[in-house]
Amino acid sequence: MPETDTPAAHPRRRTRRAGQRVTQEPSSGAPHAGRRAGTAADPEPTPQTDETLLAAALAQASAHRFGDIEVPVTVARALERMGYETPTEVQARSIPPLRTGADLIGQAQTGTGKTAAFGIPIVEKIDPSASYVQALVLTPTRELCVQVTEEIARIGQFRNVKTVAIYGGSSMDRQISALRRGAQVVVGTPGRVLDLIRRGELRLDRVHTVILDEADRMLDMGFIVDVETILSRCPRQRQTALFSATMPYAILRICDRFMRRDATHIAVRPEMQTVESVRQLLYFVAEQDKVRALLELTEAFGFDRLLVFRHTQIGVDRLAATLKRRGQNVAALHGGLSQRERDRTLADFKAGRIQFLVATNVASRGLDITDLPYVLNYDIPEDADTYVHRIGRTGRMGKAGTAITFVGEWDLDAWEAIRSQVKAPIEEGELRLYGTA
Ligand code: AMP
């Protein structure tokens, strides 16, 4: 049963109970038994009514801690269930300003905990008894959209917050009926969100919070005009937060046009530069030997689950087919598959029902696959940024991980370019298939 953490819910009953607690405290042997709690430290004690004291006591009774941050008991219970004990850097730095209603520009990428950084303040602010949309989160990809929806739903599970995912490639009817049932938080990709606004199914006129998640990716994917149109449909009196791994000029312009001048700026260093838990391994292996190398390493490392990256959809399908022929438990993930197939494959991989997931870059950004100990760059990443994003799928949130990269005979220049930009140490491994053992 959802419980409420709004003190106003049962003012009478709660007031009486909390009142008893406050009057009991000072008499429990404290030297200033006559003084009221809360006033002793005030330099200029303002006369406090019973009501203000009771309100303070109530706030305390209903507040719990998440590291240094106080959260309502319902949120605390959810975070505990999610295994979040202390805030990550982006959470510690974003939650306090977001709570004050400030706009926020956060330079942070996936893996830093940015979803809960905006998810916690959203959940706190939602009125679960009202059935209109109060918060909107825009994400570049369907995968990220689903992940963010799940995360906010988890944080809001004891507050009865209804969160709906709106993305293309999936049944519009289902999304429309979810909206009609009354969603308070909508997480969506710009194209579908705009579509539903135009059909009159999504109304944003009472939205008080808008989040632009992975804004630079939305820019790369050509969504920026849609984003601007959506923003111009939201009330002017609102809070806007923008998260982006990079801050190109076009993003700064969006901030300029659609956010308040006094927005809070924060920059959280990419996880890869702060987390030392990813072991980076490199193997020089000829193109034609890569399958054998993969199987040799599978034996050596005993991969339970391995995320394998390739450049192209054809490459992904070919490698998945080869591994399948060799009796491996493997699935492919790329943009050429239907949304339903992608969702199912990802769920199977997350649940451990698939050992090898061969994917294109679609899977490398924004995916929240926790406890992923190994990733393999079967093809060399295009650049250092992609390399960092890919290996960022492992060793997240301080968990140990290993990122392996195959460098083929045609990849030496590309590898040099990446190597010169990645500061962390990279070990070179040896393969038995080359008789090095
Ligand atoms: P995000 O950057 O929001 O995609 O989060 C990256 C990963 O960190 C996800 O798997 C989250 O579930 C996890 N996470 C976020 N915040 C915390 C926290 N405070 N404690 C532990 N794990 C967290």
Coordinates of C-alpha atoms and ligand atoms in Angstrom, one line a residue:
M1 CA 0.0 0.0 0.0
P2 CA 1.4 3.4 -0.9
E3 CA 2.0 5.5 2.2
T4 CA 2.0 9.2 2.2
D5 CA 4.8 11.5 3.4
T6 CA 3.0 14.7 3.2
P7 CA 2.5 16.0 6.7
A8 CA -0.8 17.6 5.6
A9 CA -2.4 14.3 4.9
H10 CA -3.8 13.8 8.4
P11 CA -3.1 17.1 10.1
R12 CA -5.1 16.5 13.2
R13 CA -4.1 13.0 14.1
R14 CA -0.4 13.6 13.3
T15 CA -0.3 16.8 15.1
R16 CA -1.5 15.3 18.3
R17 CA 1.0 12.4 18.1
A18 CA 4.0 14.5 17.2
G19 CA 2.9 17.0 20.0
Q20 CA 3.3 14.4 22.6
R21 CA 6.7 13.5 21.4
V22 CA 8.0 17.1 21.5
T23 CA 6.8 17.8 25.0
Q24 CA 8.3 14.6 26.3
E25 CA 11.8 15.3 24.9
P26 CA 13.0 18.2 27.0
S27 CA 12.0 16.6 30.3
S28 CA 14.1 13.5 29.6
G29 CA 17.0 14.7 31.8
A30 CA 18.2 17.6 29.6
P31 CA 19.8 20.4 31.6
H32 CA 17.5 23.0 30.1
A33 CA 14.4 21.1 30.7
G34 CA 12.2 24.1 30.4
R35 CA 13.6 25.2 27.0
R36 CA 11.9 24.1 23.9
A37 CA 13.7 21.9 21.4
G38 CA 15.0 23.9 18.5
T39 CA 15.2 27.3 20.1
A40 CA 18.3 26.7 22.2
A41 CA 20.8 27.3 19.4
D42 CA 19.0 30.3 17.9
P43 CA 21.0 33.5 18.6
E44 CA 17.9 35.5 18.8
P45 CA 15.2 33.2 19.9
T46 CA 12.0 34.0 18.0
P47 CA 8.9 33.1 19.9
Q48 CA 7.8 29.8 18.5
T49 CA 4.3 28.6 18.6
D50 CA 3.5 25.0 19.3
E51 CA 2.6 24.7 15.7
T52 CA 6.0 25.6 14.3
L53 CA 7.6 23.3 16.8
L54 CA 5.3 20.6 15.8
A55 CA 5.9 21.2 12.1
A56 CA 9.7 20.9 12.7
A57 CA 9.2 17.7 14.7
L58 CA 7.0 16.3 11.9
A59 CA 9.5 17.1 9.3
Q60 CA 12.1 15.2 11.3
A61 CA 9.8 12.3 11.9
S62 CA 9.1 12.0 8.2
A63 CA 12.6 12.7 6.9
H64 CA 15.3 10.1 6.3
R65 CA 18.9 10.5 5.2
F66 CA 20.5 9.6 1.9
G67 CA 24.0 10.5 2.8
D68 CA 24.0 14.2 3.6
I69 CA 20.6 14.7 1.9
E70 CA 17.4 14.5 3.7
V71 CA 14.7 12.7 1.8
P72 CA 11.0 11.8 2.6
V73 CA 10.6 8.4 4.2
T74 CA 8.8 7.1 1.1
V75 CA 11.8 8.0 -1.1
A76 CA 14.2 6.7 1.5
R77 CA 12.5 3.3 1.5
A78 CA 12.6 3.2 -2.3
L79 CA 16.3 4.1 -2.4
E80 CA 17.1 1.5 0.2
R81 CA 15.3 -1.1 -1.8
M82 CA 17.3 0.0 -4.9
G83 CA 20.5 -0.4 -2.9
Y84 CA 21.4 3.3 -3.1
E85 CA 23.1 4.2 0.2
T86 CA 24.9 7.4 -0.5
P87 CA 24.5 9.9 -3.3
T88 CA 26.9 10.0 -6.2
E89 CA 28.7 13.2 -7.0
V90 CA 26.1 14.4 -9.5
Q91 CA 23.3 13.6 -7.1
A92 CA 24.9 15.4 -4.2
R93 CA 25.4 18.5 -6.3
S94 CA 22.2 18.5 -8.3
I95 CA 19.5 17.6 -5.7
P96 CA 19.9 20.6 -3.4
P97 CA 19.6 23.3 -6.2
L98 CA 16.9 21.4 -8.0
R99 CA 14.9 21.3 -4.8
T100 CA 15.0 25.0 -4.5
G101 CA 13.4 25.3 -7.9
A102 CA 16.6 26.5 -9.7
D103 CA 17.3 25.7 -13.3
L104 CA 20.3 23.4 -13.7
I105 CA 22.9 22.7 -16.4
G106 CA 24.7 19.6 -15.6
Q107 CA 27.7 18.3 -17.6
A108 CA 27.5 14.6 -16.7
Q109 CA 27.2 11.4 -18.7
T110 CA 25.4 8.2 -18.2
G111 CA 26.9 6.1 -15.4
T112 CA 27.3 9.0 -13.0
G113 CA 23.9 8.5 -11.4
K114 CA 22.3 11.5 -13.2
T115 CA 18.9 9.8 -13.6
A116 CA 18.3 9.7 -9.8
A117 CA 19.8 13.2 -9.6
F118 CA 16.8 14.6 -11.4
G119 CA 14.5 11.6 -10.5
I120 CA 14.5 12.1 -6.8
P121 CA 13.5 15.9 -6.9
I122 CA 10.8 15.0 -9.5
V123 CA 9.3 12.3 -7.3
E124 CA 9.3 14.6 -4.3
K125 CA 7.6 17.3 -6.2
I126 CA 4.8 15.3 -7.9
D127 CA 1.3 15.5 -6.5
P128 CA 0.3 11.9 -6.8
S129 CA -3.4 12.7 -6.2
A130 CA -3.5 14.9 -9.4
S131 CA -3.9 13.1 -12.7
Y132 CA -2.3 15.6 -15.0
V133 CA 1.3 15.6 -16.4
Q134 CA 3.6 17.5 -14.0
A135 CA 7.0 16.6 -15.2
L136 CA 8.5 15.8 -18.6
V137 CA 11.8 14.2 -19.4
L138 CA 13.1 14.1 -22.9
T139 CA 15.6 11.5 -23.9
P140 CA 17.4 10.8 -27.3
T141 CA 16.8 7.1 -27.5
R142 CA 14.1 4.6 -26.8
E143 CA 16.4 2.5 -24.6
L144 CA 17.3 5.5 -22.4
C145 CA 13.6 6.4 -22.3
V146 CA 12.7 3.0 -20.9
Q147 CA 15.5 3.1 -18.4
V148 CA 14.7 6.5 -17.1
T149 CA 11.0 5.6 -16.8
E150 CA 12.0 2.5 -14.8
E151 CA 14.3 4.4 -12.5
I152 CA 11.7 7.1 -11.8
A153 CA 9.0 4.5 -11.2
R154 CA 11.3 2.7 -8.8
I155 CA 12.1 5.9 -6.9
G156 CA 8.4 6.8 -6.8
Q157 CA 7.1 3.3 -6.0
F158 CA 6.0 4.2 -2.5
R159 CA 4.5 7.6 -3.5
N160 CA 2.2 6.2 -6.1
V161 CA 3.8 8.3 -8.8
K162 CA 2.6 7.2 -12.3
T163 CA 5.3 7.4 -14.9
V164 CA 4.7 6.7 -18.6
A165 CA 7.3 6.0 -21.4
I166 CA 6.5 7.6 -24.8
Y167 CA 8.7 6.5 -27.7
G168 CA 8.5 5.7 -31.3
G169 CA 8.5 2.1 -32.7
S170 CA 6.1 0.9 -30.1
S171 CA 2.3 0.9 -29.9
M172 CA 0.9 4.4 -29.9
D173 CA -2.5 3.1 -28.6
R174 CA -1.0 1.7 -25.5
Q175 CA 0.8 4.9 -24.8
I176 CA -2.3 6.9 -25.4
S177 CA -4.4 4.8 -23.0
A178 CA -1.6 5.1 -20.4
L179 CA -1.8 8.9 -20.8
R180 CA -5.5 8.9 -20.5
R181 CA -5.4 6.9 -17.3
G182 CA -3.5 9.9 -15.9
A183 CA 0.3 10.0 -15.9
Q184 CA 2.2 12.5 -13.7
V185 CA 5.6 12.0 -15.2
V186 CA 6.1 11.5 -18.9
V187 CA 9.5 10.3 -20.2
G188 CA 9.7 10.4 -24.0
T189 CA 11.7 10.7 -27.2
P190 CA 11.1 14.1 -28.9
G191 CA 9.5 12.8 -32.1
R192 CA 6.8 10.7 -30.4
V193 CA 6.2 13.3 -27.7
L194 CA 5.5 16.0 -30.4
D195 CA 3.3 13.6 -32.2
L196 CA 1.1 13.0 -29.2
I197 CA 1.0 16.7 -28.4
R198 CA -0.2 17.4 -31.9
R199 CA -2.9 14.7 -31.6
G200 CA -4.1 16.4 -28.5
E201 CA -3.3 13.3 -26.4
L202 CA -0.5 14.9 -24.4
R203 CA -1.0 18.2 -22.6
L204 CA 1.9 20.0 -21.1
D205 CA 0.1 23.1 -19.8
R206 CA 0.6 22.1 -16.2
V207 CA 4.1 20.8 -16.4
H208 CA 6.3 22.4 -13.7
T209 CA 9.5 20.5 -14.4
V210 CA 11.3 19.7 -17.7
I211 CA 14.5 17.6 -18.0
L212 CA 16.5 17.4 -21.2
D213 CA 18.6 14.2 -20.7
E214 CA 21.7 13.6 -22.9
A215 CA 21.0 16.9 -24.7
D216 CA 24.1 16.5 -27.0
R217 CA 22.8 13.2 -28.2
M218 CA 19.4 14.7 -29.0
L219 CA 21.4 17.3 -31.0
D220 CA 23.4 14.6 -32.8
M221 CA 20.3 12.7 -33.7
G222 CA 18.6 15.8 -35.2
F223 CA 16.0 16.2 -32.5
I224 CA 16.9 19.8 -31.6
V225 CA 14.1 21.5 -33.5
D226 CA 11.6 19.1 -32.0
V227 CA 13.0 19.8 -28.5
E228 CA 12.6 23.5 -29.1
T229 CA 9.0 23.1 -30.2
I230 CA 8.2 21.0 -27.2
L231 CA 9.8 23.5 -24.8
S232 CA 7.9 26.3 -26.3
R233 CA 4.7 24.4 -25.6
C234 CA 5.5 24.1 -21.9
P235 CA 4.5 26.8 -19.4
R236 CA 7.1 29.6 -19.1
Q237 CA 6.9 29.3 -15.3
R238 CA 8.7 26.1 -14.9
Q239 CA 11.9 24.5 -13.8
T240 CA 14.3 23.2 -16.6
A241 CA 17.3 21.0 -16.1
L242 CA 19.6 20.0 -18.9
F243 CA 22.1 17.2 -18.7
S244 CA 24.7 16.6 -21.4
A245 CA 28.1 14.9 -21.6
T246 CA 29.5 17.7 -23.8
M247 CA 28.4 21.3 -24.1
P248 CA 28.7 22.3 -27.8
Y249 CA 27.5 25.7 -28.9
A250 CA 24.1 24.6 -30.0
I251 CA 23.4 23.2 -26.5
L252 CA 24.5 26.4 -24.9
R253 CA 22.1 28.3 -27.2
I254 CA 19.3 26.1 -26.0
C255 CA 20.2 27.0 -22.4
D256 CA 20.3 30.6 -23.4
R257 CA 16.9 30.6 -25.0
F258 CA 15.0 28.2 -22.8
M259 CA 16.5 28.4 -19.4
R260 CA 16.8 31.1 -16.7
R261 CA 19.9 33.2 -16.6
D262 CA 20.7 32.3 -13.1
A263 CA 20.7 28.5 -13.7
T264 CA 23.1 26.5 -11.6
H265 CA 26.0 25.0 -13.5
I266 CA 27.7 21.8 -12.4
A267 CA 30.3 19.6 -14.2
V268 CA 30.9 16.1 -13.0
R269 CA 34.0 14.5 -14.5
P270 CA 33.3 11.5 -16.7
E271 CA 33.2 8.3 -14.8
M272 CA 36.1 6.8 -16.7
Q273 CA 38.4 9.4 -15.4
T274 CA 37.4 8.9 -11.8
V275 CA 36.7 5.2 -11.5
E276 CA 39.8 3.1 -11.5
S277 CA 37.9 -0.1 -11.3
V278 CA 38.0 -0.8 -15.1
R279 CA 40.9 -2.9 -16.2
Q280 CA 41.7 -2.1 -19.8
L281 CA 43.2 -4.9 -21.9
L282 CA 44.4 -4.9 -25.4
Y283 CA 45.0 -7.8 -27.8
F284 CA 46.7 -7.5 -31.2
V285 CA 44.8 -10.0 -33.3
A286 CA 44.4 -10.4 -37.0
E287 CA 41.0 -9.8 -38.4
Q288 CA 40.6 -13.5 -39.5
D289 CA 41.6 -14.8 -36.0
K290 CA 39.2 -12.7 -34.0
V291 CA 36.5 -15.4 -33.5
R292 CA 39.1 -17.8 -32.3
A293 CA 40.6 -15.1 -30.0
L294 CA 37.1 -14.5 -28.6
L295 CA 36.6 -18.1 -27.8
E296 CA 40.0 -18.4 -26.3
L297 CA 39.4 -15.5 -24.0
T298 CA 36.0 -16.9 -23.1
E299 CA 37.7 -20.0 -21.9
A300 CA 40.4 -18.0 -20.1
F301 CA 38.1 -15.5 -18.4
G302 CA 35.0 -17.6 -18.1
F303 CA 32.7 -14.8 -19.2
D304 CA 29.2 -15.2 -17.7
R305 CA 28.0 -12.3 -19.8
L306 CA 29.9 -10.4 -22.4
L307 CA 28.9 -7.3 -24.3
V308 CA 30.6 -7.4 -27.7
F309 CA 30.8 -4.2 -29.9
R310 CA 30.9 -4.2 -33.6
H311 CA 30.8 -1.3 -36.1
T312 CA 28.0 -2.3 -38.4
Q313 CA 24.7 -4.1 -38.3
I314 CA 25.9 -6.7 -40.8
G315 CA 29.0 -7.3 -38.7
V316 CA 26.9 -7.8 -35.7
D317 CA 24.6 -10.3 -37.5
R318 CA 27.5 -12.2 -38.9
L319 CA 29.4 -12.6 -35.7
A320 CA 26.2 -13.6 -33.8
A321 CA 25.5 -16.2 -36.5
T322 CA 29.1 -17.5 -36.3
L323 CA 29.0 -17.8 -32.6
K324 CA 25.6 -19.5 -32.7
R325 CA 26.9 -22.0 -35.2
R326 CA 29.6 -22.8 -32.7
G327 CA 27.0 -23.5 -30.0
Q328 CA 27.2 -20.3 -28.1
N329 CA 24.3 -18.6 -26.4
V330 CA 24.3 -15.3 -28.3
A331 CA 22.0 -12.5 -29.5
A332 CA 22.3 -9.5 -31.7
L333 CA 21.3 -6.0 -30.8
H334 CA 21.2 -3.1 -33.4
G335 CA 19.0 -0.5 -34.8
G336 CA 17.8 -2.7 -37.6
L337 CA 15.7 -4.8 -35.2
S338 CA 12.2 -4.0 -34.2
Q339 CA 11.8 -2.2 -30.9
R340 CA 10.1 -5.3 -29.4
E341 CA 13.0 -7.5 -30.3
R342 CA 15.5 -5.0 -28.9
D343 CA 13.6 -4.7 -25.7
R344 CA 13.3 -8.5 -25.3
T345 CA 17.0 -9.1 -26.1
L346 CA 18.1 -6.5 -23.7
A347 CA 15.8 -7.9 -20.9
D348 CA 17.2 -11.4 -21.6
F349 CA 20.8 -10.2 -21.4
K350 CA 20.2 -8.3 -18.2
A351 CA 18.5 -11.3 -16.7
G352 CA 21.5 -13.5 -17.6
R353 CA 19.6 -15.6 -20.1
I354 CA 22.1 -14.6 -22.9
Q355 CA 25.8 -15.0 -22.5
F356 CA 27.0 -13.0 -25.5
L357 CA 25.3 -9.8 -26.7
V358 CA 26.8 -8.6 -29.9
A359 CA 25.8 -4.9 -30.5
T360 CA 26.4 -1.8 -32.5
N361 CA 26.9 1.6 -30.9
V362 CA 23.1 1.8 -30.4
A363 CA 23.8 -0.3 -27.3
S364 CA 26.8 1.6 -26.1
R365 CA 25.2 4.8 -24.9
G366 CA 22.7 5.2 -22.3
L367 CA 22.3 1.6 -21.5
D368 CA 22.0 0.7 -17.9
I369 CA 23.3 -2.8 -17.7
T370 CA 24.4 -3.2 -14.2
D371 CA 26.9 -5.8 -12.9
L372 CA 28.5 -6.1 -16.3
P373 CA 32.0 -7.5 -15.7
Y374 CA 33.2 -7.6 -19.3
V375 CA 32.9 -5.7 -22.6
L376 CA 34.8 -6.5 -25.8
N377 CA 35.6 -4.1 -28.6
Y378 CA 35.6 -6.6 -31.3
D379 CA 36.0 -3.8 -33.9
I380 CA 38.1 -0.8 -32.8
P381 CA 35.9 2.1 -31.7
E382 CA 35.8 5.1 -34.1
D383 CA 37.4 7.5 -31.6
A384 CA 38.4 8.0 -28.0
D385 CA 35.0 9.3 -27.0
T386 CA 33.3 6.1 -28.3
Y387 CA 36.0 4.0 -26.7
V388 CA 35.3 5.6 -23.3
H389 CA 31.5 5.3 -23.7
R390 CA 31.8 1.7 -24.6
I391 CA 34.1 0.6 -21.8
G392 CA 31.9 2.7 -19.5
R393 CA 29.4 -0.2 -19.7
T394 CA 31.5 -2.1 -17.3
G395 CA 32.9 -1.3 -13.9
R396 CA 30.1 1.1 -13.2
M397 CA 29.5 2.6 -9.8
G398 CA 32.7 1.3 -8.5
K399 CA 32.1 -2.3 -9.5
A400 CA 35.1 -4.2 -10.9
G401 CA 35.1 -4.6 -14.7
T402 CA 37.3 -5.5 -17.6
A403 CA 37.2 -3.9 -21.0
I404 CA 39.0 -5.8 -23.8
T405 CA 39.9 -4.3 -27.2
F406 CA 41.0 -6.2 -30.3
V407 CA 43.3 -4.3 -32.5
G408 CA 43.6 -5.8 -36.0
E409 CA 46.1 -5.3 -38.7
W410 CA 44.2 -2.4 -40.2
D411 CA 43.6 -0.6 -36.9
L412 CA 47.0 0.5 -35.7
D413 CA 46.6 4.1 -36.6
A414 CA 43.1 4.3 -35.2
W415 CA 44.3 2.7 -32.0
E416 CA 47.2 5.1 -31.7
A417 CA 44.8 8.0 -31.9
I418 CA 42.6 6.5 -29.1
R419 CA 45.6 5.5 -27.0
S420 CA 47.0 9.0 -27.0
Q421 CA 43.7 10.4 -25.6
V422 CA 43.0 7.8 -22.9
K423 CA 45.0 8.6 -19.9
A424 CA 44.4 5.4 -17.9
P425 CA 46.9 2.5 -18.2
I426 CA 46.1 -0.2 -20.8
E427 CA 47.6 -3.6 -20.5
E428 CA 48.6 -5.7 -23.5
G429 CA 47.5 -9.3 -23.3
E430 CA 48.9 -12.4 -25.2
L431 CA 47.0 -15.0 -27.0
R432 CA 47.8 -18.7 -27.0
L433 CA 46.6 -19.0 -30.6
Y434 CA 49.7 -17.1 -31.6
G435 CA 51.8 -19.6 -29.7
T436 CA 52.9 -17.0 -27.1
A437 CA 52.2 -19.2 -24.1
Ligands
AMP1 P1 22.8 6.7 -14.5 O1 24.0 7.5 -14.7 O2 21.6 7.4 -13.9 O3 22.5 5.8 -15.7 O4 23.2 5.6 -13.3 C1 24.2 4.7 -13.5 C2 24.1 3.5 -12.6 O5 24.3 3.8 -11.2 C3 22.7 2.8 -12.6 O6 22.9 1.5 -12.6 C4 22.1 3.2 -11.3 O7 21.2 2.3 -10.8 C5 23.3 3.3 -10.4 N1 23.2 4.4 -9.3 C6 22.7 5.6 -9.4 N2 22.8 6.3 -8.2 C7 23.3 5.4 -7.3 C8 23.6 5.5 -5.9 N3 23.4 6.6 -5.2 N4 24.2 4.4 -5.3 C9 24.4 3.2 -6.1 N5 24.1 3.1 -7.4 C10 23.6 4.2 -8.0

